Amino acid sequence: MLEVKNLAKSFGGVKATNDVSLNFPDGSLSAVIGPNGAGKTTFFNLISGRIRPDEGQVMFEGTDLVGLPSHEVARRGIVRAFQVASLFPSLTVRASLEAALTSHQGHTWRMFSRFPTRDATRSADEIIETLGLQKRAHHPSGTLSHGDQKLLDMGLALALQPKVLLLDEPTAGMGPDERWKMIDKIHALWAAEKLTIVFIEHDMDIVFKISQTVAVLRYGTLLAQGTPEEIRLNPDVVEAYLGTVAVSSSETERA
């Protein structure tokens, strides 16, 4: 589904991404972890077309996407949700999704005439139900809690009908209960929609609980990739990032 080959990007004399090669099979649920400054967000920026690599390829369904603008990458099927929700604060949850769906369908002109379309409304309601936002459907986006704003931001990404969904720290800024509710939503979405999901996360309990594979970046370089158990027991990863918290698998199980 998605494979990056020898991806490299420098900013001045700093190598933010250095010869990274990874693959994400169709329908997989994968985490990207690493200390601050490891190059995780740059890696997502390269995949999503927000910045162009100095070297390497981003292969998606057999086609190299390097050089395509981010909106075209999204139309091909790689869509990203951000750490900070990017919303329409004055629009309701439903209207925000209707606008995103109308734009993605190439009917932006309808926003000035017959808006929303029946298809956009139906699809918006389906996304609202999927994310459990029915009680917030008619609330202005700007009045939502932080957790619900993050859900809506994920909904706006889903409106673009992704094949690969990139989630940049989906639980950032949330309390423990809210974090696990978000992760439950992500896992349910992955199971129901058969999406390929790649997420950046710092909470190792979450990473080891739901990921099929984990990629570890350090100083822009791929340190390791494997199953959660392989990563947990990898001495290089333990020394560089996880520390002693990774030694006992029982410590990472959700209560």
Coordinates of C-alpha atoms in Angstrom, one line a residue:
M1 CA 0.0 0.0 0.0
L2 CA 2.6 2.6 1.2
E3 CA 6.3 2.3 1.0
V4 CA 9.0 4.9 1.5
K5 CA 12.5 4.3 0.1
N6 CA 15.7 6.0 1.2
L7 CA 13.8 9.2 2.2
A8 CA 16.0 12.1 3.2
K9 CA 15.4 15.7 4.1
S10 CA 17.8 18.3 5.5
F11 CA 17.1 21.8 6.9
G12 CA 20.3 23.7 6.7
G13 CA 22.9 21.4 8.1
V14 CA 20.4 19.3 10.1
K15 CA 19.3 16.0 8.7
A16 CA 15.6 15.8 9.8
T17 CA 15.1 12.5 7.9
N18 CA 18.1 10.4 6.9
D19 CA 17.8 7.5 4.5
V20 CA 14.5 6.1 6.0
S21 CA 12.9 3.1 4.3
L22 CA 9.7 1.7 5.6
N23 CA 6.6 -0.1 4.3
F24 CA 3.0 -0.1 5.6
P25 CA 0.9 -3.0 4.3
D26 CA -2.7 -2.6 3.2
G27 CA -5.0 -2.6 6.2
S28 CA -2.2 -2.3 8.8
L29 CA -2.2 -0.3 12.0
S30 CA 1.3 1.1 12.7
A31 CA 2.9 3.5 15.1
V32 CA 5.8 5.8 14.6
I33 CA 7.7 6.6 17.9
G34 CA 10.9 8.3 18.9
P35 CA 12.1 11.1 21.2
N36 CA 11.4 14.7 20.5
G37 CA 13.4 15.9 17.5
A38 CA 13.5 12.4 16.0
G39 CA 12.0 13.5 12.8
K40 CA 8.5 12.0 13.2
T41 CA 6.5 15.1 12.0
T42 CA 8.9 15.7 9.2
F43 CA 8.4 12.1 8.1
F44 CA 4.6 12.7 8.0
N45 CA 5.2 16.0 6.1
L46 CA 7.2 14.2 3.5
I47 CA 4.6 11.4 3.0
S48 CA 1.7 13.8 2.8
G49 CA 3.4 16.2 0.3
R50 CA 3.6 19.2 2.6
I51 CA 7.4 19.3 2.0
R52 CA 9.5 17.6 -0.7
P53 CA 12.3 15.3 0.1
D54 CA 15.9 15.9 -1.0
E55 CA 16.2 12.2 -1.9
G56 CA 14.0 9.1 -1.9
Q57 CA 10.6 7.9 -3.0
V58 CA 7.1 7.8 -1.5
M59 CA 5.5 4.8 -3.3
F60 CA 1.8 4.5 -3.1
E61 CA 0.0 1.8 -5.0
G62 CA 3.0 1.5 -7.3
T63 CA 3.3 5.2 -8.0
D64 CA 5.9 7.6 -6.7
L65 CA 4.1 10.6 -5.2
V66 CA 7.2 12.8 -4.7
G67 CA 6.7 16.2 -6.2
L68 CA 2.9 16.1 -6.0
P69 CA 1.2 18.9 -4.0
S70 CA -0.4 17.9 -0.7
H71 CA -4.0 18.3 -2.0
E72 CA -3.2 15.9 -4.9
V73 CA -1.6 13.4 -2.5
A74 CA -4.8 13.6 -0.5
R75 CA -6.9 13.0 -3.6
R76 CA -4.8 9.9 -4.3
G77 CA -5.8 8.6 -0.9
I78 CA -3.2 9.6 1.8
V79 CA -4.8 12.0 4.2
R80 CA -3.5 13.5 7.4
A81 CA -5.1 14.7 10.6
F82 CA -3.0 17.0 12.8
Q83 CA -1.9 17.4 16.4
V84 CA -3.9 20.6 16.6
A85 CA -7.4 20.4 15.2
S86 CA -7.9 22.5 12.1
L87 CA -11.6 23.3 12.2
F88 CA -14.3 25.8 11.0
P89 CA -15.1 27.3 14.4
S90 CA -18.3 29.1 13.4
L91 CA -19.8 26.1 11.5
T92 CA -21.5 23.2 13.2
V93 CA -20.0 19.8 13.3
R94 CA -22.4 18.7 10.6
A95 CA -21.8 21.7 8.4
S96 CA -18.1 21.4 8.7
L97 CA -18.2 17.9 7.4
E98 CA -20.7 18.8 4.7
A99 CA -18.3 21.5 3.5
A100 CA -15.3 19.2 3.4
L101 CA -17.3 16.5 1.6
T102 CA -18.6 19.0 -1.0
S103 CA -15.1 20.3 -1.7
H104 CA -13.7 16.8 -2.0
Q105 CA -16.4 15.9 -4.5
G106 CA -15.3 18.8 -6.7
H107 CA -18.6 20.7 -6.0
T108 CA -17.2 23.7 -4.2
W109 CA -19.3 26.0 -6.4
R110 CA -22.4 24.5 -4.7
M111 CA -21.5 26.2 -1.5
F112 CA -22.7 29.4 -3.1
S113 CA -26.0 27.8 -4.5
R114 CA -27.5 24.5 -3.4
F115 CA -25.5 23.6 -0.3
P116 CA -25.3 21.1 1.1
T117 CA -26.0 18.3 -1.4
R118 CA -28.0 15.3 -0.3
D119 CA -25.0 13.1 -0.7
A120 CA -22.8 15.4 1.4
T121 CA -25.4 15.4 4.2
R122 CA -25.8 11.6 4.1
S123 CA -22.0 11.1 4.2
A124 CA -21.6 13.7 7.0
D125 CA -24.2 11.9 9.1
E126 CA -22.4 8.6 8.5
I127 CA -19.1 10.1 9.7
I128 CA -20.8 11.6 12.7
E129 CA -22.3 8.3 13.7
T130 CA -18.9 6.5 13.2
L131 CA -17.2 8.9 15.5
G132 CA -20.0 9.0 18.1
L133 CA -20.6 12.8 17.6
Q134 CA -24.4 12.6 17.2
K135 CA -25.0 14.7 20.3
R136 CA -22.6 17.4 19.0
A137 CA -23.8 17.4 15.4
H138 CA -25.5 20.9 15.7
H139 CA -22.9 22.5 18.0
P140 CA -20.5 25.1 16.5
S141 CA -17.1 23.4 16.1
G142 CA -15.4 26.1 18.2
T143 CA -17.4 25.2 21.3
L144 CA -16.4 21.5 21.3
S145 CA -14.2 20.0 24.0
H146 CA -10.6 19.3 23.0
G147 CA -11.3 15.6 22.6
D148 CA -14.4 16.2 20.4
Q149 CA -12.4 18.7 18.3
K150 CA -9.8 16.1 17.7
L151 CA -12.6 13.6 16.7
L152 CA -14.0 16.2 14.3
D153 CA -10.6 16.8 12.8
M154 CA -10.3 13.1 12.2
G155 CA -13.8 13.2 10.7
L156 CA -12.7 16.0 8.3
A157 CA -9.8 13.6 7.2
L158 CA -12.3 10.8 6.7
A159 CA -14.4 13.1 4.5
L160 CA -11.6 12.9 2.0
Q161 CA -12.1 9.1 1.7
P162 CA -8.6 8.1 2.6
K163 CA -7.0 4.7 1.9
V164 CA -4.1 5.7 4.3
L165 CA -4.9 7.8 7.3
L166 CA -2.0 9.6 9.1
L167 CA -2.7 10.6 12.7
D168 CA -0.2 13.0 14.2
E169 CA -0.4 12.5 18.0
P170 CA -4.2 11.9 18.1
T171 CA -4.2 11.9 22.0
A172 CA -2.1 15.0 22.5
G173 CA -3.4 17.2 25.3
M174 CA -5.9 14.7 26.6
G175 CA -6.4 13.2 30.1
P176 CA -6.1 9.4 30.6
D177 CA -9.7 8.6 30.2
E178 CA -10.1 10.8 27.1
R179 CA -7.0 9.3 25.6
W180 CA -8.3 5.8 25.8
K181 CA -11.7 6.8 24.4
M182 CA -9.9 8.3 21.4
I183 CA -7.8 5.2 20.9
D184 CA -10.9 3.0 21.1
K185 CA -12.4 5.1 18.4
I186 CA -9.3 4.8 16.2
H187 CA -9.2 1.0 16.7
A188 CA -12.9 0.6 15.9
L189 CA -12.5 2.8 12.8
W190 CA -9.5 0.7 11.6
A191 CA -11.4 -2.6 12.2
A192 CA -14.6 -1.4 10.5
E193 CA -13.2 0.5 7.5
K194 CA -10.1 -1.6 6.8
L195 CA -8.0 1.5 6.5
T196 CA -4.3 1.6 6.6
I197 CA -3.5 3.8 9.7
V198 CA -0.2 5.2 10.7
F199 CA 0.0 7.2 13.9
I200 CA 2.6 9.1 15.9
E201 CA 2.3 8.6 19.6
H202 CA 4.4 9.2 22.8
D203 CA 2.2 7.0 25.1
M204 CA 3.9 3.6 25.1
D205 CA 0.9 1.9 26.7
I206 CA -1.2 2.9 23.7
V207 CA 1.5 2.0 21.2
F208 CA 2.1 -1.5 22.6
K209 CA -1.7 -2.1 23.1
I210 CA -3.0 -1.5 19.6
S211 CA -0.2 -1.4 17.0
Q212 CA 0.6 -4.3 14.7
T213 CA 4.0 -2.8 13.9
V214 CA 6.1 -0.1 15.4
A215 CA 8.8 2.1 13.7
V216 CA 11.3 3.9 15.9
L217 CA 13.1 7.0 14.6
R218 CA 16.1 8.7 16.3
Y219 CA 17.9 11.7 14.9
G220 CA 16.0 11.3 11.6
T221 CA 17.2 7.7 11.2
L222 CA 15.3 4.5 11.4
L223 CA 16.5 2.7 14.5
A224 CA 14.2 -0.3 14.3
Q225 CA 10.9 -1.6 13.0
G226 CA 9.0 -4.7 14.2
T227 CA 6.1 -6.0 16.3
P228 CA 5.4 -4.3 19.7
E229 CA 7.1 -7.2 21.5
E230 CA 10.2 -7.0 19.3
I231 CA 10.5 -3.3 19.8
R232 CA 9.9 -3.6 23.6
L233 CA 12.8 -6.0 23.9
N234 CA 15.2 -4.4 21.4
P235 CA 18.2 -3.3 23.4
D236 CA 19.0 -0.4 21.1
V237 CA 15.5 1.0 21.4
V238 CA 15.4 0.5 25.2
E239 CA 18.7 2.3 25.5
A240 CA 17.8 5.1 23.1
Y241 CA 14.2 5.8 24.0
L242 CA 12.1 3.4 26.1
G243 CA 14.3 2.9 29.1
T244 CA 13.4 0.4 31.7
V245 CA 9.6 0.8 31.2
A246 CA 9.8 -1.6 28.2
V247 CA 11.3 -4.5 30.1
S248 CA 8.1 -6.0 31.5
S249 CA 5.2 -6.5 29.0
S250 CA 2.7 -6.6 31.9
E251 CA 3.4 -3.0 32.7
T252 CA 2.1 -1.9 29.3
E253 CA -1.2 -3.7 29.4
R254 CA -4.3 -1.5 29.8
A255 CA -5.9 -2.0 33.2

